[in-house]
Structure formats: C-alpha cells, structure tokens
Backbone as JSON, one array per atom type, in Angstrom:
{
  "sequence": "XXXXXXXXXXXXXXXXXXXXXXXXXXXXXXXXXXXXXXXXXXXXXXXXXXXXXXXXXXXXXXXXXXXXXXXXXXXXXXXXXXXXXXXXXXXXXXXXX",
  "N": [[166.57, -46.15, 161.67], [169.84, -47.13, 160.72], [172.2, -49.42, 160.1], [175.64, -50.92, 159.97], [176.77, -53.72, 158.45], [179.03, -55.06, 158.28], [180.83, -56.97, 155.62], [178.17, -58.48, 155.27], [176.45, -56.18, 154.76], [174.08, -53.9, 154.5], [171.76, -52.37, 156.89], [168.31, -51.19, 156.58], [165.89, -49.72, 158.92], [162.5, -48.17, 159.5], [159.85, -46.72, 160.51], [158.11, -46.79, 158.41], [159.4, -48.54, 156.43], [161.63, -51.61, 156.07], [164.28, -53.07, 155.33], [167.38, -54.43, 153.43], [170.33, -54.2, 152.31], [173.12, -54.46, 150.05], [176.24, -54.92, 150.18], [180.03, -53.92, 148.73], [182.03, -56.61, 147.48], [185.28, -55.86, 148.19], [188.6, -55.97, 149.17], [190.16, -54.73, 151.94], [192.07, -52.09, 152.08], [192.56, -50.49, 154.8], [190.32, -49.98, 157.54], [189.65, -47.54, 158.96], [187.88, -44.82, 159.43], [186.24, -45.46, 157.66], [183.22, -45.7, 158.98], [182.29, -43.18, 159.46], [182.48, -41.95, 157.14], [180.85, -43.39, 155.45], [178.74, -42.0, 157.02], [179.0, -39.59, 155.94], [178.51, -40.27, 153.54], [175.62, -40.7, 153.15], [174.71, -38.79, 154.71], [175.35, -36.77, 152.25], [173.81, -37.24, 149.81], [171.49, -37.58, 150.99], [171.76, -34.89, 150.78], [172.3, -34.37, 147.93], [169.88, -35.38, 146.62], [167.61, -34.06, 147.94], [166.26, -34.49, 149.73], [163.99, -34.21, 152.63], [163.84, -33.54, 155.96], [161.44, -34.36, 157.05], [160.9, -36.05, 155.28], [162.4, -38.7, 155.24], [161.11, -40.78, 157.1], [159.23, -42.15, 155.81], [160.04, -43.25, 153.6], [160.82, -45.22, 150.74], [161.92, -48.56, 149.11], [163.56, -47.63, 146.99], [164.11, -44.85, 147.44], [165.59, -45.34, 149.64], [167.85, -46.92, 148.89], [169.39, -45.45, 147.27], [170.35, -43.67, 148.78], [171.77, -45.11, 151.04], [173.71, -46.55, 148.91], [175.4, -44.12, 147.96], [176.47, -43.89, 150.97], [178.04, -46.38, 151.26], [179.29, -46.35, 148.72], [181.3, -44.34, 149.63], [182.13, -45.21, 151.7], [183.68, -47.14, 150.47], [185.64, -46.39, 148.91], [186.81, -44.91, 150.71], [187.62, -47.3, 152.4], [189.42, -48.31, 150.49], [192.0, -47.11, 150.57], [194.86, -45.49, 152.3], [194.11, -43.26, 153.67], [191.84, -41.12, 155.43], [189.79, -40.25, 154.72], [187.56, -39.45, 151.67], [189.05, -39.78, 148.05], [190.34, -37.5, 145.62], [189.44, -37.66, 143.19], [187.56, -39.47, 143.54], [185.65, -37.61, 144.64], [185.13, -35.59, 142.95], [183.9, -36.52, 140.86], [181.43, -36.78, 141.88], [179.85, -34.7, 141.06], [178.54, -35.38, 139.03], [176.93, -36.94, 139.55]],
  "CA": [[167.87, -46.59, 162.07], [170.4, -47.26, 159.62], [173.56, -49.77, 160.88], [176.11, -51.45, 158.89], [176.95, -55.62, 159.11], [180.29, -55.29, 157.22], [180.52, -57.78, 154.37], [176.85, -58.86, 155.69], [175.38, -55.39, 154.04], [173.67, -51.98, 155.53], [170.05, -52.78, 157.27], [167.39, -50.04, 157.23], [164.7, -49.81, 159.63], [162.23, -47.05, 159.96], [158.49, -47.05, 160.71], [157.36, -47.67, 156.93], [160.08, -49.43, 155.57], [162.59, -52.4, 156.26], [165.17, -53.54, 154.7], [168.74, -54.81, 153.89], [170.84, -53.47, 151.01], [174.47, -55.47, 149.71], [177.72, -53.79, 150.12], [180.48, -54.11, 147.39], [182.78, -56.9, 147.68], [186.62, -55.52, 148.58], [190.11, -56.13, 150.18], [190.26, -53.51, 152.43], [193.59, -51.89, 153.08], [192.35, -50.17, 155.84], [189.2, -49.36, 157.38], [189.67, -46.19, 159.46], [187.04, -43.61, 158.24], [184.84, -46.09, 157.26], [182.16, -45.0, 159.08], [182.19, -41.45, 159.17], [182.72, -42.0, 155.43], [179.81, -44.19, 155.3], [177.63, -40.84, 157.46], [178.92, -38.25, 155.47], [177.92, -40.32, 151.55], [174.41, -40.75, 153.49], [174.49, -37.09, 154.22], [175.45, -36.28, 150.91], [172.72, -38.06, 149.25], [169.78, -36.44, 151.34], [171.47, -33.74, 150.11], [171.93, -33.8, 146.66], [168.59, -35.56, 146.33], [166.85, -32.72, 148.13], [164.84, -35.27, 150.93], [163.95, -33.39, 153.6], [163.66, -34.64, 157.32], [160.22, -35.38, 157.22], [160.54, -37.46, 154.43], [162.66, -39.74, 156.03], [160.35, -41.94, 157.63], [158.13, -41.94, 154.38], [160.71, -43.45, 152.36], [160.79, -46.91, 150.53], [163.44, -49.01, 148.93], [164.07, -46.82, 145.83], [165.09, -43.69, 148.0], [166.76, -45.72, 150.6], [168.93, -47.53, 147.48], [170.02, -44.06, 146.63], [171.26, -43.31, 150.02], [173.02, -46.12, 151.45], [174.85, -46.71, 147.75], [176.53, -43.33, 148.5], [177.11, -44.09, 151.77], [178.58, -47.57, 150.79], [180.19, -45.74, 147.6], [182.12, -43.43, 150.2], [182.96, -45.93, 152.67], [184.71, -47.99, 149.83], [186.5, -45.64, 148.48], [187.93, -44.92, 151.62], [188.84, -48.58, 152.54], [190.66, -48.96, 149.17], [193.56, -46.43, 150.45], [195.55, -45.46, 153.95], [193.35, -42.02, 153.93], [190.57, -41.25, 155.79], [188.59, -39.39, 153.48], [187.34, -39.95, 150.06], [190.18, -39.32, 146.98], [189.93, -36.08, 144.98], [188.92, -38.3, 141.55], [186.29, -39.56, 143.62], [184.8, -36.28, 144.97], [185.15, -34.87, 141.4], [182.46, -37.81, 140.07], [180.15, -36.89, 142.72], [179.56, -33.91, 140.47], [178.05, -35.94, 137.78], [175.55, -37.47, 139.89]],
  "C": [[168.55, -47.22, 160.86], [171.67, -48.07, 160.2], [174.11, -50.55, 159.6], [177.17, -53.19, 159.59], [178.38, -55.36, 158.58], [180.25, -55.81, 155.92], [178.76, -58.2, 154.54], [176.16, -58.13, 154.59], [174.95, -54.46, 154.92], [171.97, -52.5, 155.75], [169.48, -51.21, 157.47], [166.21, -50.08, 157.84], [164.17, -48.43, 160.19], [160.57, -47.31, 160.04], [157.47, -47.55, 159.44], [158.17, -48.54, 156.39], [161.35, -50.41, 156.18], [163.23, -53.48, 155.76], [166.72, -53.79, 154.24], [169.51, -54.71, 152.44], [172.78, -54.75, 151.06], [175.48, -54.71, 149.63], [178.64, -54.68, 148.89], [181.66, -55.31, 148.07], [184.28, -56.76, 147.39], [187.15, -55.84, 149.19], [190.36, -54.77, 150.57], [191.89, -53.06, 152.96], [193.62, -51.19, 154.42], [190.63, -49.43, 156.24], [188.81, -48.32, 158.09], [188.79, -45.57, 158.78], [186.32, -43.97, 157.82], [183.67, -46.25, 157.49], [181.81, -43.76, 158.87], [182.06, -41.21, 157.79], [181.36, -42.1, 155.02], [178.48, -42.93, 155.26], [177.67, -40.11, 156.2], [178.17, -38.78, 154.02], [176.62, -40.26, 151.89], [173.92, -39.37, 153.36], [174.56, -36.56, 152.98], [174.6, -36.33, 150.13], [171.09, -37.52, 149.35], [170.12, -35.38, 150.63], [171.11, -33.09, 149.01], [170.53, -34.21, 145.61], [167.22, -34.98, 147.06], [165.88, -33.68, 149.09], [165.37, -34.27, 152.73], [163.52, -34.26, 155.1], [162.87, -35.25, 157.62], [159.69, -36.25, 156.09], [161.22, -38.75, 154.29], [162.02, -40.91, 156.34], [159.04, -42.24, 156.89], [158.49, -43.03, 153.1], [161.0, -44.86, 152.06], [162.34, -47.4, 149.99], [163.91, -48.15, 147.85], [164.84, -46.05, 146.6], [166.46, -44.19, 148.87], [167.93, -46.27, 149.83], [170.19, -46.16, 147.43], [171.18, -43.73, 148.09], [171.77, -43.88, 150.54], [173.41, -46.51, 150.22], [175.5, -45.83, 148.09], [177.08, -43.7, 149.62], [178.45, -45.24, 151.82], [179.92, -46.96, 149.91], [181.87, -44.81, 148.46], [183.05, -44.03, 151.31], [184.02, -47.04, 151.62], [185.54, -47.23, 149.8], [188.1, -45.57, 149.6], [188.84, -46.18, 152.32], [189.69, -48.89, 151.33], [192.12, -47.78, 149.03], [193.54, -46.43, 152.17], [194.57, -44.21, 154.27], [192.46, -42.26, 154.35], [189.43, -40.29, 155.45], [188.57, -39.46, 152.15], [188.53, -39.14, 149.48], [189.43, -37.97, 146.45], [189.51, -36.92, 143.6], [187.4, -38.74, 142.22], [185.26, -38.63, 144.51], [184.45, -35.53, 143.69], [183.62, -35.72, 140.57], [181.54, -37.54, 140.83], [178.85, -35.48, 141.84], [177.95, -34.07, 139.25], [176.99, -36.45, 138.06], [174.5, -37.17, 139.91]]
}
C-alpha cells in the first residue's frame, strides 16, 4: 500500500518493507491531478526501471525511493500550474532518466 499525507510525505507499506519518504516543499496553485499524477510517475517508474509485479513486495527503500520520487516529481509538477497533467519540458526530462 502506498498513500500520500500531503506536506506530511508518501508512506509505504508492504510485507517486507515500511516506510515513509519526504515530499518537496511547494505553494501549490492548484492541486487537481495530483493524484492521478502522483499514480501515473509511480507507474512510470516500475516502468522505466523494468520491476516487475512480483518484485513488488520484495522491494526495500532504494527501489521504493526511485518510485515514489517520480510519483512525487509528477505530482509537483502538476501542482505548480492550472493543468492537470505534467508540462511538455517536464515529460521531455523524463527521457534522460
């Protein structure tokens, strides 16, 4: 399970590992999209770091780092405009990762 406190931070809990990660401190102009945002950088993350479903519940703080930062990374983005989906400058950088 993966939930998010707001300013608090993103908690992960899964049968090997538990723990509580720091979100970025921002003035949000709006936070519409900020979850879904949040799913999809998570999704993104398994993806472009190739973890597969059953290594999920395997996984310590290193991997989990990796994947709630995107998620985090994607949900800022999107609170720092009126849109509810990441900018095209910051889809372009995802490249690089």
């Amino acid at each position: 399970m993966v939930y998010t406190a707001n300013s608090e931070g993103v908690y992960v809990r899964t049968v090997s590992y538990s723990g509580k990660f720091a979100v970025k401190a921002i003035k949000p102009v709006s936070t519409i999209g900020a979850g879904d945002n949040f799913n999809a950088g998570m999704m993104a993350a398994i993806y472009l770091n190739q973890i597969s479903a059953d290594q999920l519940d395997k996984m310590g703080e290193k991997e989990w780092s990796k994947v709630v930062s995107l998620g985090v990374d994607f949900a800022t983005n999107v609170c720092l405009s009126y849109e509810n989906y990441i900018s095209m400058e910051f889809a372009g950088e995802l490249k690089t990762r």
